[in-house]
PDB file of C-alpha atoms in Angstrom:
ATOM      1  CA  UNK A   1      -7.690  16.358  -3.444  1.00 40.00           C
ATOM      2  CA  UNK A   2      -7.373  15.516   0.201  1.00 42.00           C
ATOM      3  CA  UNK A   3      -4.901  12.752   0.941  1.00 46.00           C
ATOM      4  CA  UNK A   4      -5.842  11.355   4.279  1.00 45.00           C
ATOM      5  CA  UNK A   5      -2.739   9.187   4.493  1.00 47.00           C
ATOM      6  CA  UNK A   6      -0.760  12.271   5.421  1.00 46.00           C
ATOM      7  CA  UNK A   7      -1.542  11.927   9.061  1.00 39.00           C
ATOM      8  CA  UNK A   8       1.978  10.880  10.123  1.00 38.00           C
ATOM      9  CA  UNK A   9       3.395  14.211   9.053  1.00 35.00           C
ATOM     10  CA  UNK A  10       3.907  17.430  10.957  1.00 34.00           C
ATOM     11  CA  UNK A  11       1.366  20.160  10.313  1.00 33.00           C
ATOM     12  CA  UNK A  12       3.417  22.309   8.141  1.00 31.00           C
ATOM     13  CA  UNK A  13       4.588  19.523   5.818  1.00 31.00           C
ATOM     14  CA  UNK A  14       1.154  17.943   5.678  1.00 35.00           C
ATOM     15  CA  UNK A  15      -0.295  21.325   4.610  1.00 31.00           C
ATOM     16  CA  UNK A  16       2.332  21.561   1.853  1.00 31.00           C
ATOM     17  CA  UNK A  17       1.579  18.100   0.582  1.00 36.00           C
ATOM     18  CA  UNK A  18      -2.184  18.865   0.589  1.00 37.00           C
ATOM     19  CA  UNK A  19      -1.589  22.067  -1.402  1.00 32.00           C
ATOM     20  CA  UNK A  20       0.386  20.052  -3.949  1.00 32.00           C
ATOM     21  CA  UNK A  21      -2.216  17.367  -4.093  1.00 38.00           C
ATOM     22  CA  UNK A  22      -5.013  19.820  -4.579  1.00 35.00           C
ATOM     23  CA  UNK A  23      -3.238  21.227  -7.637  1.00 33.00           C
ATOM     24  CA  UNK A  24      -2.755  24.758  -6.366  1.00 29.00           C
ATOM     25  CA  UNK A  25       0.915  24.068  -6.592  1.00 31.00           C
ATOM     26  CA  UNK A  26       2.830  21.958  -9.096  1.00 35.00           C
ATOM     27  CA  UNK A  27       2.751  18.235  -8.305  1.00 43.00           C
ATOM     28  CA  UNK A  28       6.100  17.013  -7.200  1.00 46.00           C
ATOM     29  CA  UNK A  29       8.224  15.116  -4.760  1.00 44.00           C
ATOM     30  CA  UNK A  30       8.664  15.722  -1.044  1.00 44.00           C
ATOM     31  CA  UNK A  31      11.880  14.419   0.369  1.00 37.00           C
ATOM     32  CA  UNK A  32      11.929  15.226   4.069  1.00 34.00           C
ATOM     33  CA  UNK A  33       8.766  13.493   5.481  1.00 33.00           C
ATOM     34  CA  UNK A  34       8.667  10.566   7.944  1.00 31.00           C
ATOM     35  CA  UNK A  35       6.378   7.567   7.249  1.00 32.00           C
ATOM     36  CA  UNK A  36       3.248   8.805   5.586  1.00 40.00           C
ATOM     37  CA  UNK A  37       0.693   6.095   6.544  1.00 47.00           C
ATOM     38  CA  UNK A  38       0.139   3.539   9.276  1.00 81.00           C
ATOM     39  CA  UNK A  39      -2.167   1.643   6.903  1.00 89.00           C
ATOM     40  CA  UNK A  40       0.918  -0.112   5.333  1.00 90.00           C
ATOM     41  CA  UNK A  41       1.594  -3.683   6.675  1.00 91.00           C
ATOM     42  CA  UNK A  42       4.898  -5.188   7.787  1.00 88.00           C
ATOM     43  CA  UNK A  43       5.199  -8.633   6.216  1.00 93.00           C
ATOM     44  CA  UNK A  44       7.985  -9.935   8.391  1.00 85.00           C
ATOM     45  CA  UNK A  45      10.614 -12.497   7.405  1.00 78.00           C
ATOM     46  CA  UNK A  46       9.605 -15.197   4.937  1.00 77.00           C
ATOM     47  CA  UNK A  47       8.800 -18.436   6.885  1.00 65.00           C
ATOM     48  CA  UNK A  48      11.134 -21.388   6.318  1.00 59.00           C
ATOM     49  CA  UNK A  49       8.767 -24.440   6.258  1.00 52.00           C
ATOM     50  CA  UNK A  50      11.749 -26.699   7.000  1.00 50.00           C
ATOM     51  CA  UNK A  51      12.772 -24.850  10.044  1.00 43.00           C
ATOM     52  CA  UNK A  52       9.477 -23.991  11.653  1.00 41.00           C
ATOM     53  CA  UNK A  53       9.660 -20.391  10.555  1.00 37.00           C
ATOM     54  CA  UNK A  54       7.164 -17.737  11.963  1.00 39.00           C
ATOM     55  CA  UNK A  55       4.304 -16.631   9.733  1.00 45.00           C
ATOM     56  CA  UNK A  56       4.481 -13.166   8.337  1.00 43.00           C
ATOM     57  CA  UNK A  57       2.639 -10.519  10.333  1.00 44.00           C
ATOM     58  CA  UNK A  58       0.985  -7.180   9.498  1.00 46.00           C
ATOM     59  CA  UNK A  59      -0.114  -4.161  11.411  1.00 47.00           C
ATOM     60  CA  UNK A  60      -3.307  -4.439  13.491  1.00 41.00           C
ATOM     61  CA  UNK A  61      -6.537  -3.643  11.745  1.00 44.00           C
ATOM     62  CA  UNK A  62      -6.977  -0.543  13.993  1.00 41.00           C
ATOM     63  CA  UNK A  63      -5.171   1.292  16.776  1.00 37.00           C
ATOM     64  CA  UNK A  64      -1.499   2.167  17.195  1.00 33.00           C
ATOM     65  CA  UNK A  65       1.056  -0.551  16.849  1.00 33.00           C
ATOM     66  CA  UNK A  66       2.913  -1.701  19.914  1.00 30.00           C
ATOM     67  CA  UNK A  67       4.874  -4.353  18.255  1.00 35.00           C
ATOM     68  CA  UNK A  68       8.646  -3.850  18.392  1.00 32.00           C
ATOM     69  CA  UNK A  69       9.308  -5.382  15.066  1.00 34.00           C
ATOM     70  CA  UNK A  70       6.756  -2.990  13.382  1.00 33.00           C
ATOM     71  CA  UNK A  71       8.130   0.019  15.178  1.00 36.00           C
ATOM     72  CA  UNK A  72      11.611  -0.868  14.016  1.00 33.00           C
ATOM     73  CA  UNK A  73      10.344  -0.469  10.474  1.00 34.00           C
ATOM     74  CA  UNK A  74       9.028   3.088  10.978  1.00 32.00           C
ATOM     75  CA  UNK A  75      11.321   5.792   9.720  1.00 33.00           C
ATOM     76  CA  UNK A  76      12.396   8.147  12.589  1.00 34.00           C
ATOM     77  CA  UNK A  77      11.763   5.609  15.384  1.00 33.00           C
ATOM     78  CA  UNK A  78      14.349   4.903  18.072  1.00 34.00           C
ATOM     79  CA  UNK A  79      14.569   1.345  16.930  1.00 31.00           C
ATOM     80  CA  UNK A  80      15.210   2.572  13.360  1.00 30.00           C
ATOM     81  CA  UNK A  81      17.959   4.884  14.517  1.00 30.00           C
ATOM     82  CA  UNK A  82      19.604   2.096  16.502  1.00 30.00           C
ATOM     83  CA  UNK A  83      19.916  -0.042  13.360  1.00 30.00           C
ATOM     84  CA  UNK A  84      21.276   2.728  11.119  1.00 35.00           C
ATOM     85  CA  UNK A  85      17.910   3.840   9.542  1.00 36.00           C
ATOM     86  CA  UNK A  86      16.323   3.107   6.249  1.00 37.00           C
ATOM     87  CA  UNK A  87      19.547   2.572   4.354  1.00 35.00           C
ATOM     88  CA  UNK A  88      20.714  -0.324   6.396  1.00 37.00           C
ATOM     89  CA  UNK A  89      17.191  -1.839   6.589  1.00 40.00           C
ATOM     90  CA  UNK A  90      16.925  -1.760   2.739  1.00 46.00           C
ATOM     91  CA  UNK A  91      19.955  -3.853   2.113  1.00 45.00           C
ATOM     92  CA  UNK A  92      19.366  -6.767  -0.174  1.00 49.00           C
ATOM     93  CA  UNK A  93      18.887 -10.104   1.559  1.00 51.00           C
ATOM     94  CA  UNK A  94      21.918 -12.404   1.680  1.00 50.00           C
ATOM     95  CA  UNK A  95      22.554 -16.012   2.639  1.00 51.00           C
ATOM     96  CA  UNK A  96      19.395 -18.327   2.616  1.00 52.00           C
ATOM     97  CA  UNK A  97      17.052 -15.301   2.117  1.00 50.00           C
ATOM     98  CA  UNK A  98      18.964 -14.151  -0.915  1.00 51.00           C
ATOM     99  CA  UNK A  99      19.182 -17.609  -2.457  1.00 47.00           C
ATOM    100  CA  UNK A 100      15.410 -18.171  -1.868  1.00 49.00           C
ATOM    101  CA  UNK A 101      14.686 -14.990  -3.706  1.00 53.00           C
ATOM    102  CA  UNK A 102      16.921 -15.873  -6.609  1.00 53.00           C
ATOM    103  CA  UNK A 103      15.248 -19.284  -6.835  1.00 48.00           C
ATOM    104  CA  UNK A 104      11.936 -17.475  -7.470  1.00 50.00           C
ATOM    105  CA  UNK A 105      13.179 -15.369 -10.322  1.00 49.00           C
ATOM    106  CA  UNK A 106      11.338 -16.226 -13.566  1.00 45.00           C
ATOM    107  CA  UNK A 107      11.571 -14.930 -17.168  1.00 43.00           C
ATOM    108  CA  UNK A 108       9.856 -11.540 -17.677  1.00 46.00           C
ATOM    109  CA  UNK A 109       7.248 -13.128 -19.884  1.00 43.00           C
ATOM    110  CA  UNK A 110       5.914 -15.106 -16.886  1.00 45.00           C
ATOM    111  CA  UNK A 111       5.294 -11.876 -14.971  1.00 42.00           C
ATOM    112  CA  UNK A 112       2.427 -11.055 -17.236  1.00 56.00           C
ATOM    113  CA  UNK A 113       0.147 -13.513 -15.496  1.00 82.00           C
ATOM    114  CA  UNK A 114      -2.347 -12.336 -12.845  1.00 92.00           C
ATOM    115  CA  UNK A 115      -2.222 -13.089  -9.147  1.00 96.00           C
ATOM    116  CA  UNK A 116      -5.559 -13.045  -7.317  1.00 96.00           C
ATOM    117  CA  UNK A 117      -6.528 -13.002  -3.721  1.00 97.00           C
ATOM    118  CA  UNK A 118     -10.055 -13.423  -2.283  1.00 96.00           C
ATOM    119  CA  UNK A 119     -11.162 -11.776   0.933  1.00 96.00           C
ATOM    120  CA  UNK A 120     -14.057 -12.589   3.309  1.00 95.00           C
ATOM    121  CA  UNK A 121     -17.154 -10.428   3.070  1.00 95.00           C
ATOM    122  CA  UNK A 122     -17.925  -8.533   6.257  1.00 92.00           C
ATOM    123  CA  UNK A 123     -14.365  -8.478   7.673  1.00 92.00           C
ATOM    124  CA  UNK A 124     -13.783  -4.714   7.829  1.00 90.00           C
ATOM    125  CA  UNK A 125     -12.327  -3.746  11.220  1.00 91.00           C
ATOM    126  CA  UNK A 126     -14.679  -2.361  13.790  1.00 83.00           C
ATOM    127  CA  UNK A 127     -15.269   1.443  13.839  1.00 84.00           C
ATOM    128  CA  UNK A 128     -17.654   3.579  15.937  1.00 83.00           C
ATOM    129  CA  UNK A 129     -18.578   5.278  12.615  1.00 85.00           C
ATOM    130  CA  UNK A 130     -19.508   2.030  10.952  1.00 85.00           C
ATOM    131  CA  UNK A 131     -18.558   1.561   7.291  1.00 88.00           C
ATOM    132  CA  UNK A 132     -20.306   1.014   4.004  1.00 91.00           C
ATOM    133  CA  UNK A 133     -20.121  -2.281   2.066  1.00 95.00           C
ATOM    134  CA  UNK A 134     -18.320  -0.320  -0.704  1.00 95.00           C
ATOM    135  CA  UNK A 135     -15.154  -0.296   1.582  1.00 95.00           C
ATOM    136  CA  UNK A 136     -15.273  -4.044   2.109  1.00 97.00           C
ATOM    137  CA  UNK A 137     -12.702  -5.772  -0.147  1.00 98.00           C
ATOM    138  CA  UNK A 138     -13.822  -9.181  -1.551  1.00 98.00           C
ATOM    139  CA  UNK A 139     -11.019  -9.748  -4.095  1.00 98.00           C
ATOM    140  CA  UNK A 140      -7.912  -8.107  -5.435  1.00 98.00           C
ATOM    141  CA  UNK A 141      -6.149  -9.055  -8.722  1.00 98.00           C
ATOM    142  CA  UNK A 142      -2.819  -7.846  -9.772  1.00 98.00           C
ATOM    143  CA  UNK A 143      -1.603  -8.253 -13.327  1.00 96.00           C
ATOM    144  CA  UNK A 144       1.599  -7.206 -14.931  1.00 94.00           C
ATOM    145  CA  UNK A 145       1.649  -6.691 -18.690  1.00 92.00           C
ATOM    146  CA  UNK A 146       4.859  -5.390 -20.236  1.00 91.00           C
ATOM    147  CA  UNK A 147       5.689  -2.175 -18.420  1.00 93.00           C
ATOM    148  CA  UNK A 148       2.293  -1.677 -16.825  1.00 96.00           C
ATOM    149  CA  UNK A 149       0.936  -2.970 -13.507  1.00 97.00           C
ATOM    150  CA  UNK A 150      -2.878  -3.196 -13.078  1.00 97.00           C
ATOM    151  CA  UNK A 151      -4.556  -3.659  -9.661  1.00 98.00           C
ATOM    152  CA  UNK A 152      -8.304  -4.512  -9.645  1.00 98.00           C
ATOM    153  CA  UNK A 153      -9.772  -4.192  -6.165  1.00 98.00           C
ATOM    154  CA  UNK A 154     -13.431  -5.524  -6.013  1.00 98.00           C
ATOM    155  CA  UNK A 155     -15.706  -4.444  -3.157  1.00 98.00           C
ATOM    156  CA  UNK A 156     -18.984  -5.837  -1.658  1.00 97.00           C
ATOM    157  CA  UNK A 157     -20.917  -2.876  -3.191  1.00 97.00           C
ATOM    158  CA  UNK A 158     -20.521  -0.288  -5.954  1.00 97.00           C
ATOM    159  CA  UNK A 159     -17.532   1.959  -5.550  1.00 97.00           C
ATOM    160  CA  UNK A 160     -18.538   5.623  -4.912  1.00 93.00           C
ATOM    161  CA  UNK A 161     -17.158   8.366  -7.204  1.00 93.00           C
ATOM    162  CA  UNK A 162     -17.532  11.124  -4.661  1.00 88.00           C
ATOM    163  CA  UNK A 163     -17.443  11.320  -0.851  1.00 80.00           C
ATOM    164  CA  UNK A 164     -18.995  13.961   1.381  1.00 75.00           C
ATOM    165  CA  UNK A 165     -19.898  14.751   5.110  1.00 76.00           C
ATOM    166  CA  UNK A 166     -16.214  14.937   6.165  1.00 82.00           C
ATOM    167  CA  UNK A 167     -15.447  11.410   5.313  1.00 87.00           C
ATOM    168  CA  UNK A 168     -13.027   9.744   2.808  1.00 90.00           C
ATOM    169  CA  UNK A 169     -11.765   6.499   1.582  1.00 93.00           C
ATOM    170  CA  UNK A 170      -8.277   5.160   0.760  1.00 94.00           C
ATOM    171  CA  UNK A 171      -7.421   2.161  -1.328  1.00 97.00           C
ATOM    172  CA  UNK A 172      -3.706   1.159  -1.482  1.00 97.00           C
ATOM    173  CA  UNK A 173      -1.392  -1.499  -2.639  1.00 98.00           C
ATOM    174  CA  UNK A 174       2.071  -2.263  -1.085  1.00 98.00           C
ATOM    175  CA  UNK A 175       5.220  -3.764  -2.509  1.00 98.00           C
ATOM    176  CA  UNK A 176       8.326  -5.436  -0.936  1.00 97.00           C
ATOM    177  CA  UNK A 177      10.708  -5.722  -3.813  1.00 96.00           C
ATOM    178  CA  UNK A 178      13.793  -7.000  -2.006  1.00 94.00           C
ATOM    179  CA  UNK A 179      12.077  -9.724   0.126  1.00 92.00           C
ATOM    180  CA  UNK A 180      13.147  -8.377   3.556  1.00 93.00           C
ATOM    181  CA  UNK A 181       9.552  -8.148   4.854  1.00 94.00           C
ATOM    182  CA  UNK A 182       9.458  -4.291   4.749  1.00 94.00           C
ATOM    183  CA  UNK A 183       7.203  -2.364   2.272  1.00 95.00           C
ATOM    184  CA  UNK A 184       9.337  -0.328  -0.157  1.00 97.00           C
ATOM    185  CA  UNK A 185       6.637   1.252  -2.332  1.00 97.00           C
ATOM    186  CA  UNK A 186       3.064   2.265  -1.941  1.00 97.00           C
ATOM    187  CA  UNK A 187       0.487   3.079  -4.641  1.00 97.00           C
ATOM    188  CA  UNK A 188      -2.604   5.010  -3.356  1.00 96.00           C
ATOM    189  CA  UNK A 189      -6.061   6.104  -4.522  1.00 96.00           C
ATOM    190  CA  UNK A 190      -7.837   8.577  -2.301  1.00 94.00           C
ATOM    191  CA  UNK A 191     -11.492   9.627  -2.455  1.00 93.00           C
ATOM    192  CA  UNK A 192     -12.892  12.940  -1.353  1.00 83.00           C
ATOM    193  CA  UNK A 193     -15.760  15.289  -2.464  1.00 82.00           C
ATOM    194  CA  UNK A 194     -14.038  15.983  -5.757  1.00 85.00           C
ATOM    195  CA  UNK A 195     -13.530  12.334  -6.737  1.00 92.00           C
ATOM    196  CA  UNK A 196     -10.492   9.973  -6.793  1.00 95.00           C
ATOM    197  CA  UNK A 197      -6.941  11.185  -6.763  1.00 94.00           C
ATOM    198  CA  UNK A 198      -3.649   9.282  -6.720  1.00 95.00           C
ATOM    199  CA  UNK A 199      -0.427   9.243  -4.774  1.00 95.00           C
ATOM    200  CA  UNK A 200       2.773   7.290  -4.591  1.00 96.00           C
ATOM    201  CA  UNK A 201       5.223   6.816  -1.672  1.00 95.00           C
ATOM    202  CA  UNK A 202       8.834   5.488  -2.057  1.00 96.00           C
ATOM    203  CA  UNK A 203       9.769   4.441   1.453  1.00 93.00           C
ATOM    204  CA  UNK A 204      13.280   3.781   0.475  1.00 94.00           C
ATOM    205  CA  UNK A 205      13.844   7.384  -0.305  1.00 94.00           C
ATOM    206  CA  UNK A 206      10.992   8.761   1.930  1.00 91.00           C
ATOM    207  CA  UNK A 207       9.708  10.524  -1.208  1.00 93.00           C
ATOM    208  CA  UNK A 208       6.067  11.232  -1.911  1.00 94.00           C
ATOM    209  CA  UNK A 209       4.422  12.379  -5.223  1.00 95.00           C
ATOM    210  CA  UNK A 210       0.903  13.041  -6.283  1.00 93.00           C
ATOM    211  CA  UNK A 211      -1.414  13.448  -9.231  1.00 93.00           C
ATOM    212  CA  UNK A 212      -0.711  12.959 -12.965  1.00 92.00           C
ATOM    213  CA  UNK A 213       3.095  13.140 -12.506  1.00 93.00           C
ATOM    214  CA  UNK A 214       3.065   9.786 -10.733  1.00 95.00           C
ATOM    215  CA  UNK A 215       1.707   7.951 -13.869  1.00 96.00           C
ATOM    216  CA  UNK A 216      -0.928   6.393 -11.661  1.00 97.00           C
ATOM    217  CA  UNK A 217      -4.435   6.220 -13.054  1.00 97.00           C
ATOM    218  CA  UNK A 218      -7.586   5.203 -11.364  1.00 97.00           C
ATOM    219  CA  UNK A 219     -11.105   4.536 -12.636  1.00 96.00           C
ATOM    220  CA  UNK A 220     -14.308   3.005 -11.287  1.00 97.00           C
ATOM    221  CA  UNK A 221     -16.190   0.159 -12.901  1.00 97.00           C
ATOM    222  CA  UNK A 222     -19.218  -0.794 -10.841  1.00 97.00           C
ATOM    223  CA  UNK A 223     -17.936  -2.609  -7.693  1.00 98.00           C
ATOM    224  CA  UNK A 224     -14.349  -2.505  -8.866  1.00 98.00           C
ATOM    225  CA  UNK A 225     -11.618   0.151  -8.506  1.00 98.00           C
ATOM    226  CA  UNK A 226      -8.937  -0.180 -11.166  1.00 98.00           C
ATOM    227  CA  UNK A 227      -5.568   1.256 -10.513  1.00 98.00           C
ATOM    228  CA  UNK A 228      -2.791   1.168 -13.195  1.00 98.00           C
ATOM    229  CA  UNK A 229       0.814   2.492 -13.019  1.00 98.00           C
ATOM    230  CA  UNK A 230       4.171   2.009 -14.730  1.00 97.00           C
ATOM    231  CA  UNK A 231       6.325  -0.680 -13.273  1.00 97.00           C
ATOM    232  CA  UNK A 232       8.945   1.900 -12.549  1.00 96.00           C
ATOM    233  CA  UNK A 233       6.765   2.978  -9.649  1.00 98.00           C
ATOM    234  CA  UNK A 234       7.983  -0.264  -7.953  1.00 98.00           C
ATOM    235  CA  UNK A 235      11.625  -0.009  -9.338  1.00 97.00           C
ATOM    236  CA  UNK A 236      10.781  -2.188 -12.330  1.00 96.00           C
ATOM    237  CA  UNK A 237      10.563  -5.266 -10.236  1.00 95.00           C
ATOM    238  CA  UNK A 238       9.728  -8.628 -11.805  1.00 92.00           C
ATOM    239  CA  UNK A 239       9.544 -10.499  -8.520  1.00 94.00           C
ATOM    240  CA  UNK A 240       7.972  -9.031  -5.371  1.00 96.00           C
ATOM    241  CA  UNK A 241       5.683  -9.500  -2.454  1.00 97.00           C
ATOM    242  CA  UNK A 242       2.511  -7.483  -2.349  1.00 97.00           C
ATOM    243  CA  UNK A 243      -0.833  -6.826  -0.609  1.00 98.00           C
ATOM    244  CA  UNK A 244      -3.790  -4.365  -0.564  1.00 98.00           C
ATOM    245  CA  UNK A 245      -5.790  -2.551   1.923  1.00 97.00           C
ATOM    246  CA  UNK A 246      -8.694  -0.060   2.210  1.00 96.00           C
ATOM    247  CA  UNK A 247      -9.972   2.312   4.835  1.00 95.00           C
ATOM    248  CA  UNK A 248     -13.004   4.471   5.365  1.00 92.00           C
ATOM    249  CA  UNK A 249     -13.924   6.998   7.886  1.00 91.00           C
ATOM    250  CA  UNK A 250     -13.970  10.632   8.999  1.00 88.00           C
ATOM    251  CA  UNK A 251     -10.747  12.635   8.804  1.00 82.00           C
ATOM    252  CA  UNK A 252     -10.588  12.420  12.569  1.00 84.00           C
ATOM    253  CA  UNK A 253     -10.763   8.659  12.659  1.00 87.00           C
ATOM    254  CA  UNK A 254      -8.189   8.245  10.031  1.00 85.00           C
ATOM    255  CA  UNK A 255      -5.870  10.543  11.942  1.00 81.00           C
ATOM    256  CA  UNK A 256      -6.443   8.453  15.073  1.00 83.00           C
ATOM    257  CA  UNK A 257      -6.042   5.144  13.286  1.00 87.00           C
ATOM    258  CA  UNK A 258      -9.582   4.098  14.244  1.00 88.00           C
ATOM    259  CA  UNK A 259     -11.096   4.096  10.759  1.00 91.00           C
ATOM    260  CA  UNK A 260     -12.683   0.908   9.360  1.00 93.00           C
ATOM    261  CA  UNK A 261      -9.995  -1.068   7.496  1.00 95.00           C
ATOM    262  CA  UNK A 262      -9.748  -4.233   5.452  1.00 96.00           C
ATOM    263  CA  UNK A 263      -6.629  -6.064   4.329  1.00 97.00           C
ATOM    264  CA  UNK A 264      -6.154  -8.514   1.469  1.00 97.00           C
ATOM    265  CA  UNK A 265      -4.788 -11.018   2.239  1.00 96.00           C
ATOM    266  CA  UNK A 266      -5.706 -10.710   5.930  1.00 94.00           C
ATOM    267  CA  UNK A 267      -2.142 -11.619   6.931  1.00 90.00           C
ATOM    268  CA  UNK A 268       1.173 -11.574   5.276  1.00 92.00           C
ATOM    269  CA  UNK A 269       1.703 -11.036   1.505  1.00 95.00           C
ATOM    270  CA  UNK A 270       1.340 -12.616  -1.909  1.00 95.00           C
ATOM    271  CA  UNK A 271       4.246 -13.536  -4.202  1.00 95.00           C
ATOM    272  CA  UNK A 272       4.383 -12.235  -7.748  1.00 95.00           C
ATOM    273  CA  UNK A 273       4.682 -14.211  -9.886  1.00 90.00           C
ATOM    274  CA  UNK A 274       2.792 -16.757  -7.770  1.00 75.00           C
TER     275      UNK A 274
END
């Protein structure tokens, strides 16, 4: 299975990951890679309605980011090094931010409800290659039931089960579990000529894993891609911020960040539970 979100890695490490993903080596973790995808958003600080807070932001739909705040969140960047790297960035919020998160804590039973976001049809980012309607997100529903999380991503057309002609598709969901505006965990489904495969990225540990060992399962039902995974993949969190995204294009356009992309929601993140 080709995982096109590996474009941020050096050639040798990317090749090692691809070998692992293809099943020619045992699936496992990779501990020394930088950020694995620029598809992930950056939510920013939660706005304070009483203090005129700034709305959360995410990465542009296409093209490299030039935003200093986003660059500071990228492992290996100069801004990251200046602030002490991932360990310091991942510290649990204190003060007002910490109290706000505690106020949103709810009993585990409440976390079983679904949170849904609708997305406009036809809002895929522009790409010279165009993009099929099957890459255009129209709604995403996240449901937690017991120890399992299910993400249903519905598209504007039937979801393909194979991809050819040097093109691929990624569908991912992102999770900020400590309310600091930075994605902590990513859950991926990646489509190539041999069907859908799965991947997981722990950005706290910079650890990637692929295939059945992740516990992530994916299946297609008409216009909907269903992804399920153990809640341990997001550190067992009961309360978190989340969003989803898709991208479609050639391997070259994905590597150049010019693939067609769609985010849901278009800006910021959703709270779970709502």
